[in-house]
């Protein structure tokens, strides 16, 4: 078996590669190496291709070089704030990129197309409600609109042309190797450097958080034991208001860095809200739990400890991905 993982040099893709690496399948990763990617994220026994999935010729070339049995599709532009500034790269990567990949998967008759998506496609939900697999799509940000579109194309290729597929919609991930633009790694990095912690609006927005390794385990489980054409919601059963999460993070960082209690909290700065900010995401992950026996393996406290420890132990990685020198490195090695 040769498995293609797209976006494997990013946060969740690299966690999935680490999950799959001990097994006997040959692993190939294709990645555009955007600012969010790093080769340091990718395990050694993985074959790497640098290509933009929005470039149909490049995708075609890849499928001429390799015969893939299965695809895990994670490559995407993934940051909501960037999509608000400029949605075009999101349409290119998330919509066109997905359609190019589906087309080649169809032509080359791959066995399974695993599409990794987000709970944001469902929009925001009021207190007490939960997203289930049949919840209507109601994306609010340009990012979630592009992901919703990609989900629809996967189902369309499945229904129209018969591609075997699975879709997973997951809540907010945290853990090692996440580019420090998202809430948790951004705030860890800022605390290390005594920089302000920009909390959007009043901080009373709610997210459900899942440790990235548990997401990778869930994807692997759906791949091996999921039912064709099914959607599986994945979540941490772990809701936090942003401000409460930030305060917990501050407390833990003070203790890890040996700083007096309250030092990191004093960095909290309330800033202008994100336009169209979804108030609450809440995943009901009981389908994957009941059908496949999956549940998170670590508590939030444990996952957060592991995450903080990883960032503190990998200051070189943080420095590297924020400096931009790594991008030069790839240009020199692989061309543009
Ligand atoms: P990430 O930004 O860390 O990584 C994305 C990877 O895709 C990067 O390596 C990037 O270089 C690559 N990429 C981007 N555009 C590409 C293109 N046109 N061609 C080839 N490669 C390209 O993102 P992530 O957080 O690891 O998210 C991975 C997937 O999981 C995405 O599809 C995202 O929508 C989904 N997801 C993310 C979360 C989360 O909390 N981060 C939650 C649920 C679902
Ligand atoms: O729910 C799954 C989604 O989670 C994924 O599909 C996305 O790829 C991923 O980026 C994430 O989206 P969010 O917008 O929820 O994540 P982010 O870390 O950007 O923000 C989390 C919350 O924290 C959100 O309510 C906005 C807030 N926030 C974020 C940043 C970066 C702040 O208050 N300040 C910040 O500086």
Coordinates of C-alpha atoms and ligand atoms in Angstrom, one line a residue:
X1 CA 0.0 0.0 0.0
X2 CA 1.1 3.5 -0.7
X3 CA -0.7 6.2 1.2
X4 CA -0.8 9.8 0.2
X5 CA -1.1 12.4 3.1
X6 CA -1.6 15.9 1.9
X7 CA -0.6 18.7 4.2
X8 CA 1.7 16.4 6.1
X9 CA 4.2 19.1 6.8
X10 CA 1.6 21.0 8.8
X11 CA 0.2 20.6 12.3
X12 CA -2.4 17.8 12.1
X13 CA -0.9 16.1 9.0
X14 CA 2.4 15.6 10.7
X15 CA 0.7 14.2 13.8
X16 CA -1.2 11.8 11.5
X17 CA 2.1 10.8 9.8
X18 CA 3.6 10.0 13.2
X19 CA 0.5 7.9 13.9
X20 CA 0.9 6.0 10.6
X21 CA 4.7 5.8 10.5
X22 CA 5.2 2.6 12.6
X23 CA 3.0 0.5 10.2
X24 CA 4.1 -1.2 7.0
X25 CA 2.4 1.0 4.5
X26 CA 4.6 3.3 2.4
X27 CA 3.9 6.9 3.2
X28 CA 4.1 9.8 0.7
X29 CA 3.4 13.4 1.8
X30 CA 2.6 16.2 -0.6
X31 CA 2.7 19.8 0.7
X32 CA 3.0 23.2 -0.7
X33 CA 5.2 24.3 2.2
X34 CA 3.3 27.4 3.0
X35 CA 4.4 29.5 6.1
X36 CA 2.5 26.9 8.3
X37 CA 4.6 24.0 7.2
X38 CA 8.0 22.7 8.3
X39 CA 10.0 19.8 7.1
X40 CA 11.0 19.3 10.8
X41 CA 7.5 18.2 11.4
X42 CA 7.7 15.2 9.0
X43 CA 9.0 11.8 10.2
X44 CA 12.1 10.5 8.4
X45 CA 10.5 7.5 6.7
X46 CA 8.1 9.6 4.7
X47 CA 8.6 10.4 1.0
X48 CA 8.2 14.2 0.4
X49 CA 6.8 16.0 -2.6
X50 CA 6.5 19.8 -2.8
X51 CA 3.5 20.8 -4.9
X52 CA 0.5 23.1 -4.8
X53 CA -2.7 21.1 -5.0
X54 CA -4.4 24.0 -6.7
X55 CA -2.0 23.4 -9.7
X56 CA -3.7 20.7 -11.6
X57 CA -0.6 19.8 -13.7
X58 CA 1.5 19.4 -10.5
X59 CA -1.2 17.1 -9.1
X60 CA -1.3 15.1 -12.3
X61 CA 2.5 14.8 -12.3
X62 CA 2.5 13.5 -8.7
X63 CA -0.1 10.8 -9.7
X64 CA 2.1 9.8 -12.7
X65 CA 5.1 9.3 -10.4
X66 CA 3.3 7.3 -7.8
X67 CA 0.4 4.8 -7.5
X68 CA -1.6 5.7 -4.4
X69 CA -3.9 3.2 -2.8
X70 CA -5.5 5.7 -0.4
X71 CA -5.5 9.4 0.3
X72 CA -5.7 11.3 3.6
X73 CA -6.5 14.9 2.5
X74 CA -5.5 17.5 5.1
X75 CA -3.8 20.2 3.0
X76 CA -5.6 23.5 3.5
X77 CA -5.2 27.1 4.4
X78 CA -6.4 26.8 8.0
X79 CA -6.4 30.1 9.8
X80 CA -9.7 32.0 10.1
X81 CA -8.2 35.4 10.5
X82 CA -6.2 35.1 7.3
X83 CA -9.3 34.1 5.4
X84 CA -11.0 37.3 6.6
X85 CA -8.0 39.4 5.3
X86 CA -7.9 37.6 1.9
X87 CA -10.1 34.6 1.0
X88 CA -8.6 33.8 -2.4
X89 CA -5.8 31.5 -1.1
X90 CA -8.5 29.6 0.7
X91 CA -10.6 29.1 -2.4
X92 CA -7.5 28.0 -4.3
X93 CA -6.1 25.6 -1.6
X94 CA -9.3 24.3 0.0
X95 CA -11.7 24.2 -2.9
X96 CA -9.7 24.0 -6.2
X97 CA -7.0 21.9 -4.4
X98 CA -9.6 19.4 -3.2
X99 CA -11.3 19.1 -6.6
X100 CA -8.0 18.5 -8.4
X101 CA -7.2 15.8 -5.9
X102 CA -10.7 14.2 -6.2
X103 CA -10.3 14.2 -10.0
X104 CA -7.0 12.3 -9.9
X105 CA -8.3 10.0 -7.2
X106 CA -11.2 9.2 -9.5
X107 CA -9.0 8.7 -12.6
X108 CA -6.5 6.5 -10.7
X109 CA -9.2 4.6 -8.8
X110 CA -7.9 5.0 -5.3
X111 CA -9.5 2.8 -2.7
X112 CA -10.4 5.4 0.0
X113 CA -10.5 9.2 0.1
X114 CA -10.3 10.4 3.7
X115 CA -11.3 14.1 3.9
X116 CA -10.3 15.9 7.0
X117 CA -12.7 18.7 7.8
X118 CA -13.8 21.0 10.6
X119 CA -16.8 21.6 12.9
X120 CA -16.8 25.2 11.7
X121 CA -18.9 24.1 8.6
X122 CA -21.9 23.8 11.0
X123 CA -21.6 27.5 12.1
X124 CA -22.2 28.6 15.6
X125 CA -24.5 26.8 18.1
X126 CA -26.3 28.1 21.2
X127 CA -25.7 26.8 24.7
X128 CA -27.1 23.4 25.3
X129 CA -27.0 22.4 21.6
X130 CA -24.4 20.1 19.9
X131 CA -23.3 19.5 16.3
X132 CA -24.3 16.1 15.1
X133 CA -23.4 14.6 11.7
X134 CA -26.7 15.6 10.2
X135 CA -26.6 19.2 11.4
X136 CA -27.2 21.6 8.5
X137 CA -24.2 23.4 7.1
X138 CA -24.1 27.1 8.1
X139 CA -20.5 28.4 7.6
X140 CA -19.9 32.0 8.7
X141 CA -16.2 32.7 7.9
X142 CA -14.5 32.6 4.5
X143 CA -12.4 29.7 5.8
X144 CA -15.4 27.7 6.9
X145 CA -17.2 28.4 3.7
X146 CA -14.2 27.0 1.7
X147 CA -14.1 23.9 3.9
X148 CA -17.9 23.4 3.6
X149 CA -17.4 23.7 -0.2
X150 CA -14.7 21.1 -0.1
X151 CA -16.9 18.7 1.9
X152 CA -19.7 19.1 -0.6
X153 CA -17.3 18.3 -3.5
X154 CA -16.2 15.2 -1.7
X155 CA -19.8 14.0 -1.3
X156 CA -20.6 15.0 -4.9
X157 CA -17.7 12.9 -6.2
X158 CA -18.8 10.1 -4.0
X159 CA -22.4 10.2 -5.1
X160 CA -21.8 11.0 -8.8
X161 CA -18.7 9.0 -9.6
X162 CA -18.7 6.5 -6.8
X163 CA -15.4 7.4 -5.1
X164 CA -15.3 5.7 -1.7
X165 CA -14.9 8.4 0.9
X166 CA -15.1 9.3 4.6
X167 CA -15.4 12.8 6.0
X168 CA -14.4 13.7 9.5
X169 CA -15.4 17.1 11.1
X170 CA -13.3 17.9 14.1
X171 CA -13.2 20.6 16.8
X172 CA -10.2 22.8 17.7
X173 CA -6.9 20.9 17.9
X174 CA -4.0 21.8 20.1
X175 CA -0.6 20.2 20.6
X176 CA 3.0 20.1 19.3
X177 CA 4.1 21.6 15.9
X178 CA 1.1 24.0 15.6
X179 CA 2.1 27.2 13.9
X180 CA 2.0 30.0 16.5
X181 CA -0.9 31.9 14.9
X182 CA -3.7 29.9 16.6
X183 CA -4.8 30.7 20.1
X184 CA -2.8 28.2 22.2
X185 CA 0.6 28.3 20.5
X186 CA 0.4 32.0 19.9
X187 CA -0.2 32.7 23.5
X188 CA 2.5 30.3 24.7
X189 CA 4.9 32.0 22.4
X190 CA 3.8 35.5 23.5
X191 CA 4.1 34.5 27.2
X192 CA 7.6 33.2 26.6
X193 CA 8.5 36.6 25.1
X194 CA 6.5 38.7 27.5
X195 CA 4.3 40.0 24.7
X196 CA 0.6 41.0 25.0
X197 CA -2.1 38.2 24.8
X198 CA -4.7 39.6 22.4
X199 CA -8.1 38.3 23.6
X200 CA -10.8 39.0 20.9
X201 CA -13.9 40.8 22.2
X202 CA -15.0 39.9 25.7
X203 CA -13.3 36.5 25.6
X204 CA -16.6 34.7 26.2
X205 CA -16.4 32.6 23.0
X206 CA -16.5 28.9 23.5
X207 CA -14.5 26.2 21.7
X208 CA -14.2 22.4 22.2
X209 CA -10.5 21.4 22.4
X210 CA -8.9 18.1 21.4
X211 CA -5.3 17.0 21.7
X212 CA -4.0 16.5 18.2
X213 CA -2.7 13.0 18.8
X214 CA -6.3 11.9 19.6
X215 CA -7.5 13.5 16.4
X216 CA -4.8 11.4 14.5
X217 CA -5.9 8.3 16.3
X218 CA -9.5 9.0 15.4
X219 CA -8.7 9.5 11.7
X220 CA -6.7 6.3 11.6
X221 CA -9.6 4.4 13.2
X222 CA -12.2 5.8 10.7
X223 CA -9.8 4.8 7.9
X224 CA -9.6 1.2 9.0
X225 CA -13.1 0.6 10.5
X226 CA -15.4 3.4 9.3
X227 CA -18.3 2.8 7.0
X228 CA -18.0 4.0 3.3
X229 CA -19.6 7.5 2.6
X230 CA -20.0 8.2 6.3
X231 CA -19.3 11.4 8.2
X232 CA -17.8 11.2 11.7
X233 CA -17.7 14.1 14.1
X234 CA -14.7 14.2 16.3
X235 CA -14.4 16.3 19.5
X236 CA -12.9 16.5 22.9
X237 CA -16.0 16.6 25.1
X238 CA -14.0 19.6 26.4
X239 CA -15.6 23.0 26.1
X240 CA -13.8 26.1 27.3
X241 CA -14.6 29.8 27.2
X242 CA -11.5 31.5 25.6
X243 CA -10.8 33.7 28.7
X244 CA -11.0 30.7 31.1
X245 CA -8.6 28.7 28.9
X246 CA -6.2 31.7 28.6
X247 CA -6.2 32.1 32.4
X248 CA -5.5 28.4 32.9
X249 CA -2.7 28.6 30.3
X250 CA -1.2 31.7 32.1
X251 CA -1.2 29.9 35.4
X252 CA 0.6 26.9 34.0
X253 CA 3.1 29.0 32.1
X254 CA 4.0 31.0 35.2
X255 CA 4.6 27.8 37.1
X256 CA 6.7 26.2 34.2
X257 CA 8.7 29.4 33.7
X258 CA 9.2 29.9 37.5
X259 CA 7.6 33.4 37.3
X260 CA 5.5 34.9 40.1
X261 CA 1.8 33.9 39.9
X262 CA -0.2 36.5 37.9
X263 CA 2.8 37.5 35.7
X264 CA 1.3 36.0 32.5
X265 CA -2.3 37.1 33.2
X266 CA -1.1 40.7 33.3
X267 CA -0.3 40.3 29.6
X268 CA -4.0 39.7 28.7
X269 CA -5.2 42.5 26.5
X270 CA -8.8 42.7 25.2
X271 CA -8.7 43.7 21.5
X272 CA -11.2 44.4 18.7
X273 CA -13.4 41.3 18.0
X274 CA -12.9 39.0 15.0
X275 CA -15.6 40.0 12.4
X276 CA -18.3 37.3 12.2
X277 CA -16.8 35.6 15.3
X278 CA -18.7 32.3 15.9
X279 CA -19.9 32.3 19.5
X280 CA -19.8 28.6 20.3
X281 CA -18.7 25.3 18.7
X282 CA -19.8 22.1 20.4
X283 CA -19.3 18.7 18.9
X284 CA -21.3 15.6 19.7
X285 CA -18.8 12.8 19.1
X286 CA -21.0 10.0 20.2
X287 CA -21.2 8.4 16.8
X288 CA -17.5 7.6 16.5
X289 CA -17.6 6.7 20.2
X290 CA -20.4 4.2 19.8
X291 CA -19.5 2.8 16.4
X292 CA -15.7 2.7 16.6
X293 CA -15.0 2.9 20.4
X294 CA -13.0 6.1 20.1
X295 CA -12.6 8.6 22.9
X296 CA -9.9 11.1 23.8
X297 CA -7.0 9.4 25.5
X298 CA -5.7 12.4 27.5
X299 CA -7.5 14.9 29.7
X300 CA -7.2 18.6 28.7
X301 CA -4.9 19.2 31.7
X302 CA -2.6 16.4 30.5
X303 CA -2.7 17.5 26.9
X304 CA -2.0 21.2 27.8
X305 CA 1.0 20.1 30.0
X306 CA 2.4 18.0 27.2
X307 CA 1.9 20.9 24.7
X308 CA 3.5 23.5 26.9
X309 CA 6.4 21.2 27.7
X310 CA 6.9 20.6 23.9
X311 CA 7.0 24.3 23.1
X312 CA 9.4 25.0 25.9
X313 CA 11.7 22.1 24.9
X314 CA 11.5 23.2 21.2
X315 CA 12.4 26.8 21.2
X316 CA 14.5 26.2 18.1
X317 CA 11.5 25.1 16.2
X318 CA 9.5 28.1 17.3
X319 CA 12.3 30.4 16.4
X320 CA 12.7 28.7 13.0
X321 CA 9.1 28.8 11.9
X322 CA 8.6 32.4 13.0
X323 CA 11.8 33.6 11.4
X324 CA 11.0 32.9 7.8
X325 CA 14.5 31.5 7.1
X326 CA 13.0 28.0 6.6
X327 CA 11.1 29.3 3.6
X328 CA 14.4 30.3 2.0
X329 CA 15.7 26.9 2.8
X330 CA 12.9 25.2 0.8
X331 CA 13.2 27.6 -2.1
X332 CA 16.9 26.7 -2.3
X333 CA 16.3 23.0 -2.0
X334 CA 13.2 22.4 -4.1
X335 CA 12.9 25.5 -6.3
X336 CA 9.7 27.6 -6.3
Ligands
LIG1 P1 -1.9 23.7 9.0 O1 -2.1 25.1 8.5 O2 -1.0 23.5 10.2 O3 -1.3 22.8 7.8 C1 -1.8 22.8 6.5 C2 -0.8 22.2 5.6 O4 -1.3 22.3 4.3 C3 0.5 23.0 5.6 O5 1.6 22.1 5.7 C4 0.5 23.7 4.2 O6 1.8 23.9 3.7 C5 -0.3 22.7 3.4 N1 -1.0 23.4 2.3 C6 -1.7 24.6 2.3 N2 -2.1 24.9 1.0 C7 -1.7 23.9 0.2 C8 -1.8 23.6 -1.2 N3 -2.4 24.4 -2.0 N4 -1.2 22.5 -1.7 C9 -0.5 21.7 -0.9 N5 -0.4 21.8 0.5 C10 -0.9 22.9 1.0 O7 -3.3 23.2 9.2 P2 -3.8 22.1 10.3 O8 -4.3 22.8 11.5 O9 -2.8 21.0 10.4 O10 -5.1 21.6 9.5 C11 -5.1 20.4 8.7 C12 -6.5 20.1 8.2 O11 -7.3 19.8 9.3 C13 -7.1 21.3 7.4 O12 -7.8 20.7 6.3 C14 -8.0 21.9 8.4 O13 -9.2 22.5 7.8 C15 -8.5 20.7 9.2 N6 -8.8 20.9 10.6 C16 -8.0 21.7 11.4 C17 -8.4 21.9 12.8 C18 -7.5 22.7 13.8 O14 -7.9 22.9 14.9 N7 -6.3 23.1 13.4 C19 -9.6 21.3 13.3 C20 -10.4 20.6 12.4 C21 -10.0 20.4 11.1
LIG2 O1 -13.0 24.3 15.1 C1 -12.0 23.9 14.3 C2 -11.2 25.0 13.8 O2 -10.4 25.5 14.9 C3 -10.3 24.7 12.6 O3 -11.0 24.3 11.5 C4 -9.4 25.8 12.2 O4 -8.5 25.4 11.2 C5 -8.6 26.3 13.5 O5 -7.9 27.4 13.2 C6 -9.6 26.6 14.6 O6 -10.4 27.8 14.3 P1 -10.6 28.9 15.5 O7 -10.9 30.2 14.8 O8 -11.6 28.4 16.5 O9 -9.1 28.9 16.2 P2 -8.2 30.1 16.7 O10 -7.1 29.4 17.5 O11 -7.8 31.0 15.6 O12 -9.1 30.8 17.7 C7 -9.7 30.1 18.9 C8 -10.5 31.1 19.6 O13 -9.7 32.1 20.2 C9 -11.5 31.9 18.7 O14 -12.7 32.2 19.5 C10 -10.8 33.2 18.5 C11 -10.0 33.4 19.7 N1 -8.7 34.1 19.5 C12 -7.8 33.7 18.6 C13 -6.6 34.3 18.4 C14 -5.6 33.8 17.4 C15 -8.4 35.2 20.3 O15 -9.1 35.7 21.2 N2 -7.2 35.8 20.1 C16 -6.3 35.4 19.2 O16 -5.2 36.0 19.0

